[in-house]
PDB file of C-alpha atoms in Angstrom:
ATOM      1  CA  ASP A   1      89.280  26.358 179.081  1.00  0.00           C
ATOM      2  CA  ALA A   2      91.748  25.150 179.835  1.00  0.00           C
ATOM      3  CA  GLY A   3      95.574  26.378 178.065  1.00  0.00           C
ATOM      4  CA  VAL A   4      98.398  24.084 177.393  1.00  0.00           C
ATOM      5  CA  ILE A   5      99.028  21.815 179.965  1.00  0.00           C
ATOM      6  CA  GLN A   6     103.077  20.342 180.673  1.00  0.00           C
ATOM      7  CA  SER A   7     104.122  18.321 183.341  1.00  0.00           C
ATOM      8  CA  PRO A   8     106.503  18.443 185.644  1.00  0.00           C
ATOM      9  CA  ARG A   9     106.843  22.070 185.941  1.00  0.00           C
ATOM     10  CA  HIS A  10     110.079  21.583 187.666  1.00  0.00           C
ATOM     11  CA  GLU A  11     112.316  18.371 187.357  1.00  0.00           C
ATOM     12  CA  VAL A  12     116.271  18.107 188.804  1.00  0.00           C
ATOM     13  CA  THR A  13     117.685  14.724 187.659  1.00  0.00           C
ATOM     14  CA  GLU A  14     121.489  14.006 187.619  1.00  0.00           C
ATOM     15  CA  MET A  15     123.332  13.709 184.151  1.00  0.00           C
ATOM     16  CA  GLY A  16     122.626  10.039 182.838  1.00  0.00           C
ATOM     17  CA  GLN A  17     118.850   9.745 183.412  1.00  0.00           C
ATOM     18  CA  GLU A  18     116.519   9.766 181.753  1.00  0.00           C
ATOM     19  CA  VAL A  19     113.632  12.799 181.350  1.00  0.00           C
ATOM     20  CA  THR A  20     110.526  12.185 179.769  1.00  0.00           C
ATOM     21  CA  LEU A  21     108.220  15.833 179.567  1.00  0.00           C
ATOM     22  CA  ARG A  22     104.316  16.114 178.994  1.00  0.00           C
ATOM     23  CA  CYS A  23     102.291  18.359 177.295  1.00  0.00           C
ATOM     24  CA  LYS A  24      98.611  18.280 176.904  1.00  0.00           C
ATOM     25  CA  PRO A  25      97.613  21.056 173.533  1.00  0.00           C
ATOM     26  CA  ILE A  26      94.766  23.094 173.438  1.00  0.00           C
ATOM     27  CA  SER A  27      91.969  21.074 172.555  1.00  0.00           C
ATOM     28  CA  GLY A  28      90.473  21.228 168.290  1.00  0.00           C
ATOM     29  CA  HIS A  29      94.423  22.615 167.772  1.00  0.00           C
ATOM     30  CA  ASN A  30      96.458  20.812 164.803  1.00  0.00           C
ATOM     31  CA  SER A  31      99.933  21.503 165.110  1.00  0.00           C
ATOM     32  CA  LEU A  32     102.061  20.715 168.234  1.00  0.00           C
ATOM     33  CA  PHE A  33     104.917  22.442 169.003  1.00  0.00           C
ATOM     34  CA  TRP A  34     108.482  22.147 171.585  1.00  0.00           C
ATOM     35  CA  TYR A  35     110.810  25.359 172.071  1.00  0.00           C
ATOM     36  CA  ARG A  36     113.866  24.938 174.499  1.00  0.00           C
ATOM     37  CA  GLN A  37     114.472  28.996 176.123  1.00  0.00           C
ATOM     38  CA  THR A  38     118.129  29.337 177.455  1.00  0.00           C
ATOM     39  CA  MET A  39     119.098  32.679 178.187  1.00  0.00           C
ATOM     40  CA  MET A  40     122.108  32.644 175.778  1.00  0.00           C
ATOM     41  CA  ARG A  41     119.602  31.069 172.925  1.00  0.00           C
ATOM     42  CA  GLY A  42     116.860  32.549 172.875  1.00  0.00           C
ATOM     43  CA  LEU A  43     113.700  29.854 172.045  1.00  0.00           C
ATOM     44  CA  GLU A  44     114.775  27.746 169.768  1.00  0.00           C
ATOM     45  CA  LEU A  45     112.008  25.331 168.473  1.00  0.00           C
ATOM     46  CA  LEU A  46     113.354  22.026 168.497  1.00  0.00           C
ATOM     47  CA  ILE A  47     110.697  20.151 166.830  1.00  0.00           C
ATOM     48  CA  TYR A  48     106.650  20.631 165.868  1.00  0.00           C
ATOM     49  CA  PHE A  49     104.387  17.602 164.645  1.00  0.00           C
ATOM     50  CA  ASN A  50     100.839  18.453 162.324  1.00  0.00           C
ATOM     51  CA  ASN A  51      97.830  16.258 162.931  1.00  0.00           C
ATOM     52  CA  ASN A  52     100.246  14.257 165.021  1.00  0.00           C
ATOM     53  CA  VAL A  53     102.914  13.942 162.228  1.00  0.00           C
ATOM     54  CA  PRO A  54     106.513  15.030 162.812  1.00  0.00           C
ATOM     55  CA  ILE A  55     106.991  18.172 159.920  1.00  0.00           C
ATOM     56  CA  ASP A  56     110.547  19.433 161.083  1.00  0.00           C
ATOM     57  CA  ASP A  57     112.337  17.804 163.933  1.00  0.00           C
ATOM     58  CA  SER A  58     115.729  19.435 162.461  1.00  0.00           C
ATOM     59  CA  GLY A  59     115.841  21.746 166.014  1.00  0.00           C
ATOM     60  CA  MET A  60     116.740  18.348 167.952  1.00  0.00           C
ATOM     61  CA  PRO A  61     119.520  18.911 168.884  1.00  0.00           C
ATOM     62  CA  GLU A  62     120.632  15.583 169.229  1.00  0.00           C
ATOM     63  CA  ASP A  63     120.165  11.217 169.319  1.00  0.00           C
ATOM     64  CA  ARG A  64     119.227  11.995 172.934  1.00  0.00           C
ATOM     65  CA  PHE A  65     115.997  14.096 172.074  1.00  0.00           C
ATOM     66  CA  SER A  66     113.297  12.193 170.391  1.00  0.00           C
ATOM     67  CA  ALA A  67     110.213  13.499 170.728  1.00  0.00           C
ATOM     68  CA  LYS A  68     106.253  11.555 169.979  1.00  0.00           C
ATOM     69  CA  MET A  69     102.982  13.207 169.508  1.00  0.00           C
ATOM     70  CA  PRO A  70     100.704   9.686 169.568  1.00  0.00           C
ATOM     71  CA  ASN A  71      97.237  10.987 169.333  1.00  0.00           C
ATOM     72  CA  ALA A  72      96.642  14.476 169.226  1.00  0.00           C
ATOM     73  CA  SER A  73      96.003  15.584 172.793  1.00  0.00           C
ATOM     74  CA  PHE A  74      99.253  13.932 173.868  1.00  0.00           C
ATOM     75  CA  SER A  75     102.562  14.768 173.349  1.00  0.00           C
ATOM     76  CA  THR A  76     106.095  13.639 174.896  1.00  0.00           C
ATOM     77  CA  LEU A  77     109.812  14.948 174.584  1.00  0.00           C
ATOM     78  CA  LYS A  78     112.571  12.470 175.792  1.00  0.00           C
ATOM     79  CA  ILE A  79     115.665  12.603 177.350  1.00  0.00           C
ATOM     80  CA  GLN A  80     118.503  10.412 177.750  1.00  0.00           C
ATOM     81  CA  PRO A  81     120.671  10.017 178.486  1.00  0.00           C
ATOM     82  CA  SER A  82     120.834  14.104 179.568  1.00  0.00           C
ATOM     83  CA  GLU A  83     123.610  16.286 179.760  1.00  0.00           C
ATOM     84  CA  PRO A  84     124.252  19.020 182.667  1.00  0.00           C
ATOM     85  CA  ARG A  85     124.265  21.460 179.160  1.00  0.00           C
ATOM     86  CA  ASP A  86     120.130  20.029 179.349  1.00  0.00           C
ATOM     87  CA  SER A  87     119.336  22.290 181.080  1.00  0.00           C
ATOM     88  CA  ALA A  88     116.781  25.116 180.336  1.00  0.00           C
ATOM     89  CA  VAL A  89     113.147  25.229 180.772  1.00  0.00           C
ATOM     90  CA  TYR A  90     111.301  23.567 177.133  1.00  0.00           C
ATOM     91  CA  PHE A  91     108.073  24.309 176.476  1.00  0.00           C
ATOM     92  CA  CYS A  92     104.227  23.239 174.338  1.00  0.00           C
ATOM     93  CA  ALA A  93     103.039  25.539 172.201  1.00  0.00           C
ATOM     94  CA  SER A  94      99.650  24.353 169.889  1.00  0.00           C
ATOM     95  CA  SER A  95      97.473  26.956 167.862  1.00  0.00           C
ATOM     96  CA  LEU A  96      94.955  25.700 165.147  1.00  0.00           C
ATOM     97  CA  ASP A  97      96.675  26.154 161.854  1.00  0.00           C
ATOM     98  CA  THR A  98      94.565  26.827 158.305  1.00  0.00           C
ATOM     99  CA  GLY A  99      97.422  28.998 156.924  1.00  0.00           C
ATOM    100  CA  GLY A 100      98.481  32.826 157.519  1.00  0.00           C
ATOM    101  CA  LEU A 101     100.242  34.007 160.331  1.00  0.00           C
ATOM    102  CA  LYS A 102      98.209  32.118 163.820  1.00  0.00           C
ATOM    103  CA  THR A 103      99.431  31.963 167.212  1.00  0.00           C
ATOM    104  CA  GLN A 104     100.362  29.921 169.686  1.00  0.00           C
ATOM    105  CA  TYR A 105      99.475  28.785 172.996  1.00  0.00           C
ATOM    106  CA  PHE A 106     102.654  28.486 174.864  1.00  0.00           C
ATOM    107  CA  GLY A 107     102.245  25.881 178.846  1.00  0.00           C
ATOM    108  CA  PRO A 108     103.851  27.460 181.038  1.00  0.00           C
ATOM    109  CA  GLY A 109     106.978  25.063 180.360  1.00  0.00           C
ATOM    110  CA  THR A 110     109.234  22.257 182.487  1.00  0.00           C
ATOM    111  CA  ARG A 111     112.475  24.260 184.238  1.00  0.00           C
ATOM    112  CA  LEU A 112     114.817  20.960 183.319  1.00  0.00           C
ATOM    113  CA  LEU A 113     118.098  21.462 185.566  1.00  0.00           C
ATOM    114  CA  VAL A 114     120.983  18.795 184.637  1.00  0.00           C
ATOM    115  CA  LEU A 115     123.669  18.203 187.458  1.00  0.00           C
TER     116      LEU A 115
ATOM    117  CA  THR B   1     114.426  30.862 157.670  1.00  0.00           C
ATOM    118  CA  GLN B   2     113.632  35.044 158.568  1.00  0.00           C
ATOM    119  CA  LEU B   3     116.613  36.688 161.359  1.00  0.00           C
ATOM    120  CA  LEU B   4     114.648  38.487 163.213  1.00  0.00           C
ATOM    121  CA  GLU B   5     117.277  42.041 165.251  1.00  0.00           C
ATOM    122  CA  GLN B   6     115.473  42.496 168.268  1.00  0.00           C
ATOM    123  CA  SER B   7     116.771  45.865 169.890  1.00  0.00           C
ATOM    124  CA  PRO B   8     117.614  47.436 172.664  1.00  0.00           C
ATOM    125  CA  GLN B   9     118.986  43.375 174.878  1.00  0.00           C
ATOM    126  CA  PHE B  10     117.648  44.600 178.168  1.00  0.00           C
ATOM    127  CA  LEU B  11     116.257  47.605 179.313  1.00  0.00           C
ATOM    128  CA  SER B  12     116.009  49.332 182.858  1.00  0.00           C
ATOM    129  CA  ILE B  13     113.239  52.029 183.700  1.00  0.00           C
ATOM    130  CA  GLN B  14     111.806  53.876 185.924  1.00  0.00           C
ATOM    131  CA  GLU B  15     108.113  53.110 186.463  1.00  0.00           C
ATOM    132  CA  GLY B  16     105.939  55.898 184.447  1.00  0.00           C
ATOM    133  CA  GLU B  17     108.832  56.106 181.501  1.00  0.00           C
ATOM    134  CA  ASN B  18     108.218  55.875 178.255  1.00  0.00           C
ATOM    135  CA  LEU B  19     110.347  53.129 176.199  1.00  0.00           C
ATOM    136  CA  THR B  20     110.618  51.759 172.759  1.00  0.00           C
ATOM    137  CA  VAL B  21     112.135  48.382 171.667  1.00  0.00           C
ATOM    138  CA  TYR B  22     112.097  47.501 167.684  1.00  0.00           C
ATOM    139  CA  CYS B  23     112.165  43.915 164.960  1.00  0.00           C
ATOM    140  CA  ASN B  24     114.548  44.617 162.019  1.00  0.00           C
ATOM    141  CA  SER B  25     114.880  41.797 159.471  1.00  0.00           C
ATOM    142  CA  SER B  26     116.641  41.922 156.078  1.00  0.00           C
ATOM    143  CA  SER B  27     113.536  40.590 154.483  1.00  0.00           C
ATOM    144  CA  VAL B  28     110.425  42.037 153.882  1.00  0.00           C
ATOM    145  CA  PHE B  29     107.267  40.028 157.165  1.00  0.00           C
ATOM    146  CA  SER B  30     103.964  38.800 155.520  1.00  0.00           C
ATOM    147  CA  SER B  31     103.254  39.891 159.406  1.00  0.00           C
ATOM    148  CA  LEU B  32     103.985  40.012 162.330  1.00  0.00           C
ATOM    149  CA  GLN B  33     103.646  39.398 165.963  1.00  0.00           C
ATOM    150  CA  TRP B  34     104.690  40.532 168.698  1.00  0.00           C
ATOM    151  CA  TYR B  35     104.564  38.569 172.938  1.00  0.00           C
ATOM    152  CA  ARG B  36     104.670  39.470 176.751  1.00  0.00           C
ATOM    153  CA  GLN B  37     105.970  36.980 178.424  1.00  0.00           C
ATOM    154  CA  GLU B  38     106.054  37.028 181.597  1.00  0.00           C
ATOM    155  CA  PRO B  39     108.395  35.721 184.284  1.00  0.00           C
ATOM    156  CA  GLY B  40     107.894  31.369 185.541  1.00  0.00           C
ATOM    157  CA  GLU B  41     104.916  31.480 182.128  1.00  0.00           C
ATOM    158  CA  GLY B  42     105.060  30.976 178.271  1.00  0.00           C
ATOM    159  CA  PRO B  43     105.014  33.466 176.021  1.00  0.00           C
ATOM    160  CA  VAL B  44     101.513  35.017 175.920  1.00  0.00           C
ATOM    161  CA  LEU B  45     100.413  37.088 172.636  1.00  0.00           C
ATOM    162  CA  LEU B  46      99.975  40.296 172.265  1.00  0.00           C
ATOM    163  CA  VAL B  47      99.401  42.036 168.572  1.00  0.00           C
ATOM    164  CA  THR B  48      99.317  40.647 165.065  1.00  0.00           C
ATOM    165  CA  VAL B  49     100.234  43.325 162.571  1.00  0.00           C
ATOM    166  CA  VAL B  50     100.003  42.193 158.866  1.00  0.00           C
ATOM    167  CA  THR B  51      99.425  45.832 156.631  1.00  0.00           C
ATOM    168  CA  GLY B  52     102.507  48.319 156.275  1.00  0.00           C
ATOM    169  CA  GLY B  53     102.475  50.994 158.006  1.00  0.00           C
ATOM    170  CA  GLU B  54      99.685  49.535 160.104  1.00  0.00           C
ATOM    171  CA  VAL B  55      99.470  51.183 163.935  1.00  0.00           C
ATOM    172  CA  LYS B  56      97.004  49.472 166.328  1.00  0.00           C
ATOM    173  CA  LYS B  57      96.862  50.073 170.458  1.00  0.00           C
ATOM    174  CA  LEU B  58      96.470  48.181 173.369  1.00  0.00           C
ATOM    175  CA  LYS B  59      95.632  50.466 176.434  1.00  0.00           C
ATOM    176  CA  ARG B  60      99.190  51.652 176.856  1.00  0.00           C
ATOM    177  CA  LEU B  61     101.268  49.304 174.073  1.00  0.00           C
ATOM    178  CA  THR B  62     101.702  51.019 170.528  1.00  0.00           C
ATOM    179  CA  PHE B  63     102.078  48.602 167.726  1.00  0.00           C
ATOM    180  CA  GLN B  64     103.395  49.415 164.434  1.00  0.00           C
ATOM    181  CA  PHE B  65     104.504  47.490 161.301  1.00  0.00           C
ATOM    182  CA  GLY B  66     106.960  49.462 158.326  1.00  0.00           C
ATOM    183  CA  ASP B  67     105.772  50.038 155.446  1.00  0.00           C
ATOM    184  CA  ALA B  68     107.993  48.725 153.968  1.00  0.00           C
ATOM    185  CA  ARG B  69     107.099  45.834 156.496  1.00  0.00           C
ATOM    186  CA  LYS B  70     110.733  45.004 157.497  1.00  0.00           C
ATOM    187  CA  ASP B  71     110.707  46.243 160.342  1.00  0.00           C
ATOM    188  CA  SER B  72     108.216  46.526 163.880  1.00  0.00           C
ATOM    189  CA  SER B  73     108.573  48.968 166.802  1.00  0.00           C
ATOM    190  CA  LEU B  74     106.456  48.370 170.521  1.00  0.00           C
ATOM    191  CA  HIS B  75     106.051  51.301 172.479  1.00  0.00           C
ATOM    192  CA  ILE B  76     104.846  51.605 176.397  1.00  0.00           C
ATOM    193  CA  THR B  77     103.480  55.148 177.806  1.00  0.00           C
ATOM    194  CA  ALA B  78     104.316  55.236 180.914  1.00  0.00           C
ATOM    195  CA  ALA B  79     105.178  51.472 181.935  1.00  0.00           C
ATOM    196  CA  GLN B  80     104.458  50.490 185.469  1.00  0.00           C
ATOM    197  CA  PRO B  81     105.937  46.899 186.897  1.00  0.00           C
ATOM    198  CA  GLY B  82     103.302  44.740 185.591  1.00  0.00           C
ATOM    199  CA  ASP B  83     105.173  45.220 182.085  1.00  0.00           C
ATOM    200  CA  THR B  84     107.828  43.979 183.333  1.00  0.00           C
ATOM    201  CA  GLY B  85     108.752  40.371 180.857  1.00  0.00           C
ATOM    202  CA  LEU B  86     110.313  39.371 177.970  1.00  0.00           C
ATOM    203  CA  TYR B  87     109.688  40.815 174.520  1.00  0.00           C
ATOM    204  CA  LEU B  88     109.329  38.797 171.238  1.00  0.00           C
ATOM    205  CA  CYS B  89     108.469  39.589 168.116  1.00  0.00           C
ATOM    206  CA  ALA B  90     107.679  36.438 165.560  1.00  0.00           C
ATOM    207  CA  THR B  91     106.787  35.623 162.443  1.00  0.00           C
ATOM    208  CA  ARG B  92     105.865  33.062 160.431  1.00  0.00           C
ATOM    209  CA  ALA B  93     108.706  31.455 158.178  1.00  0.00           C
ATOM    210  CA  GLY B  94     109.112  30.804 155.097  1.00  0.00           C
ATOM    211  CA  GLY B  95     107.143  27.873 153.018  1.00  0.00           C
ATOM    212  CA  THR B  96     105.113  25.743 153.954  1.00  0.00           C
ATOM    213  CA  SER B  97     106.019  25.767 157.644  1.00  0.00           C
ATOM    214  CA  TYR B  98     101.926  24.663 158.961  1.00  0.00           C
ATOM    215  CA  GLY B  99     102.343  27.389 161.092  1.00  0.00           C
ATOM    216  CA  LYS B 100     106.010  26.867 161.989  1.00  0.00           C
ATOM    217  CA  LEU B 101     107.315  30.567 163.648  1.00  0.00           C
ATOM    218  CA  THR B 102     110.657  31.827 163.889  1.00  0.00           C
ATOM    219  CA  PHE B 103     111.271  34.674 166.673  1.00  0.00           C
ATOM    220  CA  GLY B 104     113.876  36.936 167.771  1.00  0.00           C
ATOM    221  CA  GLN B 105     116.078  37.064 170.260  1.00  0.00           C
ATOM    222  CA  GLY B 106     113.520  38.833 172.650  1.00  0.00           C
ATOM    223  CA  THR B 107     113.442  42.422 174.713  1.00  0.00           C
ATOM    224  CA  ILE B 108     114.209  41.676 178.702  1.00  0.00           C
ATOM    225  CA  LEU B 109     112.264  44.752 180.062  1.00  0.00           C
ATOM    226  CA  THR B 110     112.126  45.093 183.980  1.00  0.00           C
ATOM    227  CA  VAL B 111     110.116  48.745 185.363  1.00  0.00           C
ATOM    228  CA  HIS B 112     111.211  49.685 188.996  1.00  0.00           C
ATOM    229  CA  PRO B 113     108.519  50.852 191.116  1.00  0.00           C
TER     230      PRO B 113
END
C-alpha cells in the first residue's frame, strides 16, 4: 500500500514567492496533520484536519500560512509570501482516529529553502 | 498541552555499545509512543505502551513505561550504525483532540562503525 505522499520533495525559492506543498494521505484515514521541523524548534504541529475539517490551526505561525483539505485524498499547505525563516522540513501525516492513541503515518517531507 | 522532556539531546557512540534514552513528564501519560526518524525521512512508529510498568521488546530495543506512567525509556543493546536517527516520544494531547499528538524534542543518536 502507498504511504503518505508529499510533493515536491525539495523546493528552493526566493523570498516573497508563493510556495504550495501538497499531501495525499493514506486512503481511509480520517485525520491529516501538517508539521514543520527545524533543529531549533523540533517537530511542530501547524494544523490538523479531521474528516476534511480544520480542527486546530493554533500552530500556524501567521497569516502567511494557509492550509486546505478540499477532499479526503488531498491537502495543501501554502506560504505566501515566503520568508527565509520559513526554511524547514514540512511533514504531512495521516491517521485513522477512532479514539485512543493511534499511529500517525508520516510522509517523506518537503525540504523547503527560502533564499 | 503535556510537555515531554527527552534526554539526552545528543548521543554519539561506537557500534556495539549500549545506550538508554529517556522521556519524562510532570504529568501522567495516558499512553506513550516512540518514533524513530532516519535522516531524510519522516518519523516511523516503533512502539506504543499503555500500561504502567509495561516492558516491550523489539529486537535489540527495549521500551519501558514507568510504573507511575510519567516516564519512559528506550534501551538499545549492541547499537549498530543502522540505529542512527532521531528518537521521539509522543503522547496524545488532552481533550477531544482527534488523534493530535504532542512530541518531545527528541534524542539524536549517532552510531559510528
